[in-house]
Coordinates of C-alpha atoms and ligand atoms in Angstrom, one line a residue:
M370 CA -42.4 50.7 -148.3
Q371 CA -42.5 50.1 -152.2
R372 CA -43.1 53.6 -154.6
S373 CA -45.2 52.7 -158.1
I374 CA -44.7 55.1 -160.2
F375 CA -42.2 54.1 -162.5
E376 CA -42.1 51.7 -165.1
P377 CA -39.4 49.6 -166.3
E378 CA -37.6 52.9 -168.5
H379 CA -37.4 54.8 -165.5
E380 CA -35.6 52.0 -163.7
E381 CA -33.4 52.1 -166.8
F382 CA -32.6 55.4 -166.8
R383 CA -31.7 55.4 -162.7
S384 CA -29.5 52.4 -162.5
A385 CA -28.0 54.8 -166.1
V386 CA -27.8 57.6 -163.0
A387 CA -26.3 55.8 -160.3
T388 CA -23.5 54.7 -162.7
F389 CA -22.9 58.6 -163.8
C390 CA -22.6 59.1 -160.5
D391 CA -20.3 56.6 -159.1
R392 CA -17.8 56.6 -161.7
T393 CA -18.3 60.2 -162.4
A394 CA -19.8 62.5 -159.7
A395 CA -18.5 60.7 -156.5
P396 CA -15.3 60.8 -157.8
N397 CA -14.9 64.0 -157.8
L398 CA -16.8 65.4 -155.4
E399 CA -13.7 65.9 -153.0
K400 CA -11.7 68.5 -155.7
A401 CA -15.2 69.6 -156.4
I402 CA -15.5 71.3 -152.7
E403 CA -11.6 72.4 -152.6
Q404 CA -12.3 73.8 -155.9
R405 CA -15.6 75.1 -155.0
V406 CA -16.4 73.7 -158.4
F407 CA -17.1 71.0 -160.3
D408 CA -15.1 70.5 -162.9
R409 CA -16.7 71.0 -166.5
D410 CA -15.5 67.7 -168.0
V411 CA -18.2 66.3 -165.5
W412 CA -21.1 67.9 -166.8
R413 CA -19.8 66.8 -170.1
Q414 CA -20.2 63.2 -169.1
A415 CA -23.9 63.5 -168.3
G416 CA -24.5 66.0 -171.4
E417 CA -22.8 62.7 -173.7
Q418 CA -25.5 60.9 -171.8
G419 CA -28.5 62.9 -172.2
F420 CA -29.1 63.8 -168.4
L421 CA -29.1 67.2 -168.7
G422 CA -31.2 67.9 -172.0
L423 CA -34.6 66.8 -170.0
E424 CA -36.1 69.8 -171.1
V425 CA -34.6 70.1 -174.5
P426 CA -36.5 69.1 -178.0
E427 CA -34.5 66.9 -179.9
E428 CA -33.6 69.3 -183.0
F429 CA -31.9 71.8 -180.3
G430 CA -30.1 68.9 -178.7
G431 CA -31.9 67.9 -176.3
S432 CA -33.5 64.3 -175.1
Q433 CA -36.9 65.6 -174.3
A434 CA -37.5 63.5 -171.8
D435 CA -41.9 65.3 -171.3
D436 CA -42.1 62.7 -168.1
Y437 CA -41.4 64.7 -165.5
R438 CA -40.7 61.2 -163.8
F439 CA -37.5 61.2 -165.9
N440 CA -36.5 64.8 -163.8
M441 CA -37.1 63.0 -161.0
V442 CA -34.8 60.3 -160.7
F443 CA -31.7 62.0 -162.9
A444 CA -32.7 64.6 -159.2
E445 CA -32.9 62.2 -157.1
E446 CA -29.9 60.4 -158.1
L447 CA -28.2 63.4 -157.4
A448 CA -28.3 64.6 -154.4
K449 CA -27.5 60.9 -153.3
V450 CA -24.4 61.7 -154.1
S451 CA -23.7 65.3 -153.6
M452 CA -26.2 68.3 -152.6
G453 CA -24.1 70.9 -154.5
L454 CA -23.5 69.0 -157.3
N455 CA -27.7 68.2 -157.7
S456 CA -28.6 72.5 -156.5
S457 CA -25.9 72.7 -159.9
M458 CA -27.7 71.2 -162.0
Q459 CA -30.6 70.9 -161.2
I460 CA -31.0 74.9 -161.6
H461 CA -29.0 74.0 -165.2
F462 CA -31.2 71.2 -166.2
D463 CA -34.3 72.0 -164.7
I464 CA -35.8 75.4 -163.6
C465 CA -33.3 77.1 -166.7
A466 CA -33.6 75.1 -169.8
P467 CA -37.9 75.9 -169.6
Y468 CA -37.2 79.9 -169.6
L469 CA -34.9 79.2 -172.7
V470 CA -37.1 76.4 -174.3
D471 CA -40.6 78.1 -173.7
L472 CA -39.2 81.1 -174.4
G473 CA -36.2 82.1 -176.5
T474 CA -36.2 82.8 -179.8
T475 CA -35.4 80.0 -182.8
E476 CA -32.1 81.8 -183.2
L477 CA -30.8 81.8 -179.8
K478 CA -32.5 77.7 -179.0
T479 CA -30.3 77.2 -181.5
R480 CA -27.6 78.7 -180.6
L481 CA -27.4 78.1 -177.3
L482 CA -29.4 74.6 -176.5
P483 CA -27.1 72.3 -178.4
D484 CA -24.1 73.5 -176.3
F485 CA -26.6 74.0 -173.2
A486 CA -27.6 70.1 -173.4
A487 CA -23.8 68.4 -173.5
G488 CA -23.1 70.6 -170.9
E489 CA -20.4 72.0 -173.0
K490 CA -22.2 75.7 -171.4
V491 CA -23.2 75.9 -168.1
A492 CA -26.7 77.9 -167.3
G493 CA -28.1 79.8 -164.5
I494 CA -30.9 82.7 -163.5
G495 CA -30.5 85.3 -161.6
M496 CA -33.4 86.7 -160.4
T497 CA -31.8 87.6 -156.5
E498 CA -30.7 91.2 -155.4
A499 CA -28.2 92.2 -152.6
G500 CA -30.7 95.0 -151.6
G501 CA -33.7 91.5 -151.6
G502 CA -34.8 88.0 -152.4
T503 CA -38.7 87.6 -151.4
D504 CA -39.2 90.8 -152.5
L505 CA -38.9 90.0 -156.4
A506 CA -41.3 93.2 -157.7
A507 CA -38.4 95.2 -156.0
L508 CA -34.9 94.2 -158.1
K509 CA -33.0 97.3 -158.9
T510 CA -31.1 96.0 -162.2
T511 CA -32.4 97.8 -165.2
A512 CA -32.9 97.5 -168.9
V513 CA -32.9 100.6 -171.2
P514 CA -33.7 99.6 -175.1
D515 CA -30.0 101.3 -177.5
G516 CA -31.2 100.2 -181.3
D517 CA -31.8 96.0 -181.5
N518 CA -30.3 96.7 -178.2
W519 CA -30.4 96.3 -174.6
I520 CA -28.2 98.0 -172.2
I521 CA -28.2 96.4 -168.6
N522 CA -27.2 97.0 -165.5
G523 CA -26.8 96.4 -161.7
S524 CA -25.9 93.4 -160.4
K525 CA -26.9 90.0 -158.9
T526 CA -26.3 88.1 -155.5
F527 CA -26.0 83.9 -154.2
I528 CA -26.4 83.6 -157.9
T529 CA -25.9 79.7 -158.9
N530 CA -23.6 78.0 -161.2
G531 CA -23.2 82.4 -161.3
Y532 CA -18.9 82.1 -161.8
T533 CA -18.8 79.7 -164.6
G534 CA -22.0 79.8 -166.1
E535 CA -21.5 80.9 -169.4
I536 CA -25.8 81.3 -170.0
I537 CA -27.2 83.3 -167.1
I538 CA -30.9 84.4 -167.8
V539 CA -31.1 88.1 -166.2
A540 CA -34.6 89.7 -163.8
A541 CA -34.2 93.2 -165.4
R542 CA -36.4 96.2 -165.2
T543 CA -37.3 97.6 -168.2
S544 CA -40.6 99.6 -166.5
P545 CA -40.1 101.2 -163.9
E546 CA -43.0 102.8 -163.2
K547 CA -45.2 99.7 -163.5
G548 CA -43.8 97.4 -160.5
A549 CA -44.4 93.6 -160.8
R550 CA -45.4 94.2 -164.5
G551 CA -42.0 96.0 -165.7
I552 CA -39.3 93.6 -165.9
S553 CA -38.1 91.3 -168.2
L554 CA -36.0 88.7 -168.7
F555 CA -32.6 88.8 -170.5
V556 CA -29.9 85.9 -171.5
V557 CA -26.2 87.2 -170.6
E558 CA -23.5 85.8 -172.2
E559 CA -19.8 84.9 -171.0
G560 CA -17.9 87.3 -172.5
M561 CA -20.3 90.3 -172.8
P562 CA -18.5 93.5 -172.3
G563 CA -19.4 94.8 -169.0
F564 CA -20.1 91.2 -167.3
E565 CA -18.3 90.6 -164.4
R566 CA -18.2 87.9 -161.5
G567 CA -17.5 88.7 -158.3
R568 CA -16.1 86.0 -156.0
K569 CA -17.2 82.9 -155.3
L570 CA -18.7 83.2 -152.0
E571 CA -17.8 81.1 -149.2
K572 CA -21.0 79.1 -147.6
V573 CA -22.0 77.0 -144.4
G574 CA -22.6 73.6 -147.0
Q575 CA -22.4 72.8 -151.1
H576 CA -18.9 73.7 -151.1
E577 CA -19.1 72.1 -154.4
S578 CA -21.4 73.9 -156.3
D579 CA -20.0 77.6 -157.1
T580 CA -22.0 81.1 -156.0
A581 CA -21.0 83.9 -157.3
E582 CA -22.4 87.8 -157.9
L583 CA -22.9 89.1 -161.2
F584 CA -22.6 93.0 -161.9
F585 CA -23.2 94.5 -164.8
N586 CA -21.7 97.4 -166.6
N587 CA -23.4 98.3 -169.5
V588 CA -24.3 95.0 -170.8
S589 CA -25.6 95.5 -174.2
V590 CA -27.3 92.6 -175.2
P591 CA -29.1 91.8 -178.7
G592 CA -32.7 91.9 -178.8
E593 CA -32.7 87.9 -179.7
N594 CA -31.8 87.9 -176.0
L595 CA -35.1 88.7 -174.4
L596 CA -36.5 86.2 -172.9
G597 CA -40.8 86.0 -174.4
E598 CA -42.6 89.9 -174.6
V599 CA -40.9 92.5 -173.0
D600 CA -42.4 93.3 -169.3
S601 CA -43.8 90.5 -168.9
G602 CA -40.8 88.5 -166.9
F603 CA -42.9 88.4 -163.4
I604 CA -45.2 86.3 -165.2
Y605 CA -43.1 83.4 -167.0
M606 CA -41.2 83.5 -163.5
M607 CA -44.7 82.9 -161.7
E608 CA -45.4 80.8 -164.4
R609 CA -41.8 78.2 -164.3
L610 CA -42.0 78.6 -160.3
P611 CA -43.4 75.5 -158.9
Q612 CA -41.5 73.5 -161.2
E613 CA -38.4 75.0 -159.1
R614 CA -40.5 73.7 -156.6
I615 CA -41.0 71.0 -157.1
G616 CA -37.2 70.3 -158.1
C617 CA -35.9 71.1 -155.0
A618 CA -38.3 69.4 -153.2
I619 CA -37.7 66.9 -154.9
S620 CA -33.8 66.5 -154.2
N621 CA -34.9 67.4 -150.1
L622 CA -36.4 63.7 -149.9
A623 CA -33.4 62.5 -151.4
H624 CA -30.9 63.7 -149.9
A625 CA -32.4 63.3 -145.6
K626 CA -33.4 59.7 -147.5
Q627 CA -30.0 59.0 -148.1
A628 CA -28.5 60.4 -144.9
F629 CA -31.4 58.4 -143.0
L630 CA -30.1 55.1 -144.7
E631 CA -26.1 55.7 -144.2
T632 CA -27.0 56.0 -140.4
V633 CA -29.1 53.1 -139.9
E634 CA -26.0 51.7 -141.1
Y635 CA -23.6 53.5 -138.5
A636 CA -26.1 52.8 -136.0
K637 CA -26.3 48.8 -136.0
E638 CA -21.9 48.7 -136.6
R639 CA -21.5 51.4 -132.7
E640 CA -21.7 49.9 -130.2
A641 CA -22.1 51.5 -126.6
F642 CA -22.5 49.7 -123.6
G643 CA -21.7 46.0 -125.4
K644 CA -24.5 46.6 -128.1
P645 CA -25.6 48.4 -131.1
I646 CA -26.5 51.6 -130.2
G647 CA -29.7 51.8 -132.6
S648 CA -30.8 48.9 -130.4
F649 CA -31.2 51.2 -127.8
Q650 CA -35.0 52.1 -127.4
H651 CA -35.2 55.3 -127.7
L652 CA -32.4 55.7 -130.9
K653 CA -34.6 52.8 -132.3
F654 CA -38.1 55.2 -131.6
V655 CA -35.9 58.3 -133.4
L656 CA -35.1 56.2 -136.6
A657 CA -38.4 55.1 -136.4
E658 CA -40.2 58.2 -136.8
Q659 CA -37.4 59.2 -139.4
A660 CA -38.4 56.5 -142.0
T661 CA -42.1 57.2 -141.2
K662 CA -42.1 61.0 -142.2
L663 CA -39.5 59.8 -145.2
D664 CA -42.0 57.3 -146.2
V665 CA -44.6 59.3 -146.3
T666 CA -43.5 62.3 -147.2
Q667 CA -42.5 59.6 -150.4
A668 CA -45.8 58.4 -151.1
F669 CA -46.6 62.8 -151.3
M670 CA -43.8 63.8 -153.3
D671 CA -45.3 60.5 -156.2
E672 CA -48.7 61.7 -155.7
C673 CA -47.2 65.7 -156.6
V674 CA -45.0 64.3 -159.9
M675 CA -48.0 62.6 -161.0
A676 CA -49.8 65.7 -160.5
K677 CA -47.7 68.0 -162.3
I678 CA -47.4 65.0 -165.1
N679 CA -51.5 65.0 -165.2
G680 CA -51.3 68.6 -165.1
T681 CA -53.2 68.6 -162.4
F682 CA -50.1 70.2 -160.0
S683 CA -50.8 73.8 -158.7
A684 CA -48.6 76.5 -157.4
T685 CA -49.9 75.9 -153.5
D686 CA -48.8 71.7 -153.9
A687 CA -45.7 73.1 -155.2
A688 CA -45.2 75.6 -151.8
K689 CA -46.6 72.7 -150.1
A690 CA -43.9 70.2 -151.3
K691 CA -41.3 72.6 -151.1
W692 CA -41.8 73.7 -147.4
W693 CA -42.8 70.8 -145.8
T694 CA -39.6 68.6 -147.2
S695 CA -37.3 70.6 -146.4
Q696 CA -38.4 70.9 -143.1
V697 CA -38.7 66.6 -143.0
Q698 CA -34.6 66.8 -144.6
N699 CA -33.7 69.3 -141.5
D700 CA -35.8 67.2 -139.4
V701 CA -34.2 64.5 -140.1
I702 CA -30.0 65.1 -141.5
D703 CA -30.6 66.3 -137.3
A704 CA -31.3 63.5 -135.8
C705 CA -29.7 61.1 -137.5
V706 CA -26.4 64.4 -136.0
Q707 CA -27.3 63.1 -133.0
I708 CA -27.0 59.8 -133.5
F709 CA -23.4 59.8 -134.6
G710 CA -22.3 61.5 -131.4
G711 CA -19.0 63.6 -131.9
Y712 CA -18.2 62.7 -135.1
G713 CA -21.5 63.9 -136.2
Y714 CA -19.9 66.8 -136.3
M715 CA -16.3 66.2 -137.7
N716 CA -16.4 68.1 -141.0
E717 CA -14.8 64.6 -142.8
Y718 CA -18.5 62.7 -142.6
R719 CA -20.6 62.8 -145.0
I720 CA -23.2 63.2 -142.4
A721 CA -22.2 66.4 -141.0
R722 CA -22.3 68.1 -144.5
A723 CA -25.3 66.9 -145.2
W724 CA -26.7 68.9 -142.2
Q725 CA -25.0 71.9 -143.4
D726 CA -25.6 71.4 -147.0
A727 CA -29.6 71.0 -146.5
R728 CA -29.9 74.2 -144.3
V729 CA -30.0 76.3 -147.1
T730 CA -33.2 74.3 -148.9
K731 CA -35.5 76.2 -146.1
I732 CA -34.6 79.9 -147.4
W733 CA -34.0 79.2 -151.3
A734 CA -36.6 78.8 -154.2
G735 CA -38.5 81.4 -151.9
S736 CA -38.1 80.7 -148.2
N737 CA -40.1 78.6 -146.2
E738 CA -41.6 81.7 -144.6
I739 CA -43.4 82.7 -148.2
M740 CA -44.6 78.8 -149.6
K741 CA -46.7 79.5 -146.2
E742 CA -48.2 82.7 -147.3
L743 CA -48.8 81.3 -150.5
I744 CA -50.9 78.1 -148.9
G745 CA -52.1 81.1 -146.2
R746 CA -53.6 82.6 -149.0
E747 CA -54.8 80.3 -150.7
L748 CA -56.7 79.5 -147.7
G749 CA -58.7 83.1 -147.9
F750 CA -57.1 84.6 -146.3
Ligands
LIG5 C1 -26.2 78.4 -151.9 C2 -27.6 79.7 -152.9 C3 -27.9 79.8 -153.5 C4 -28.6 80.7 -154.2 N1 -28.5 80.2 -155.8 C5 -29.6 81.4 -156.6 C6 -29.6 81.6 -157.5 O1 -29.4 80.7 -158.6 N2 -30.5 82.4 -158.3 C7 -31.7 83.4 -157.3 O2 -31.7 84.6 -158.4 N3 -30.9 82.8 -156.7 C8 -30.5 82.6 -155.9 N4 -30.4 82.4 -154.2 C9 -30.9 83.4 -153.5 C10 -32.5 82.6 -153.1 O3 -33.7 82.6 -153.7 C11 -32.8 83.9 -151.5 O4 -31.6 83.8 -150.5 C12 -33.9 84.2 -151.3 O5 -35.0 84.0 -152.2 C13 -34.4 84.8 -149.6 O6 -33.9 86.4 -149.9 P1 -33.0 86.7 -149.5 O7 -32.0 86.0 -149.1 O8 -32.8 87.8 -149.7 O9 -33.7 86.5 -147.9 P2 -35.2 88.3 -147.3 O10 -35.4 88.6 -148.5 O11 -34.0 89.8 -147.5 O12 -35.9 87.9 -146.4 C14 -35.7 87.3 -145.1 C15 -36.2 86.8 -144.4 O13 -37.2 88.0 -144.6 C16 -38.7 86.6 -144.3 N5 -39.7 87.3 -145.4 C17 -39.0 88.2 -146.2 N6 -40.6 89.1 -146.6 C18 -41.2 87.9 -145.5 C19 -42.8 88.1 -146.0 N7 -43.4 88.8 -146.8 N8 -43.7 87.5 -145.0 C20 -42.4 86.9 -143.9 N9 -41.6 86.3 -144.0 C21 -40.9 87.6 -144.5 C22 -37.7 85.5 -145.1 O14 -38.4 84.4 -145.7 C23 -36.9 85.6 -144.8 O15 -36.8 84.4 -143.5 C24 -29.4 81.4 -153.5 C25 -29.2 81.5 -152.3 C26 -28.6 80.5 -151.5 C27 -28.0 80.7 -150.0

């Protein structure tokens, strides 16, 4: 179905991103899968083209688009080539940037954002701890004042860009007695004594994105690395989670669409009983169902993005977009694997990898159970 939300400048931007994906991201994918991270040079090339600074004001070296359709286009094109690169770059440009830009001191922004936008420094965000990710308010990492500084102790796990990132936003408890209202956000930087990384975690999929445990042993963080006000961290996270969720939803759908298109081609070429497998009525119907799900979901996502631009996109809308797209993505790709037959189970086939890459989207950015909980609450339960 023809999409109607884009202007010529978005199409131009899409072709620039597609060129970056063809010339830089795709040729580096196998190496990244092997080493469990993309080379920094890939980030630098994205930075040079202004892709990583979409949320960063020009005065701090960014390209400040102020139009979420650009974020959408960048995420869609990345997801087509690599869900792992998409996750790593989306955490950086779309999720971490608003925290740094909205809540950072001028000193912090002047010091970090030019390198952030250039891809010289990579960012991650550490909310989840080994003891639990869903119940964010129960986090145990602490930050206590020490003169003008803060001393951070604790650990985080499953952190995207955790192994190589130089800028990590860390949620820590500053007022133990105040529950959710006692959490603050800090920027922990590469090289701060006591900040250590665990091993790169072995995931089921998205091997090309780096995911790690982080440890903070008496890390002394200067006062200017506190983001916003003390004890307001939980509110800041809740305010920014809708953007994280719409970003994930965009990627989920783009990833599924790409897998679907590749499957349609396969179903035209692969023959059984002397004819293309796609011409068997059952497979034709399965493909028709997936095409419909994708188009209907795309219409919803485009509407979500326009609502975000117009300021009417709600946290509940974000919850719906996140759970629905991740379910559609997993259902569509599972159907695609079936159509590939045994080849669909072979790692050398993109469809097998896509299936592995997709599974996590029902778990992260707030699990689908929590998304439904949020929607249910708005229904009055
Ligand atoms: C590859 C990967 C990358 C990640 N990147 C990051 C990152 O960059 N930064 C970061 O901070 N985190 C990151 N995460 C963590 C992710 O957000 C968490 O895994 C997720 O929030 C779930 O937390 P948990 O794993 O502790 O599961 P738990 O909180 O232990 O939940 C386990 C199960 O219980 C369910 N559950 C819990 N509470 C309820 C409830 N009230 N009602 C119904 N069901 C419930 C959950 O839905 C889930 O199915 C990443 C995770 C992965 C796998």
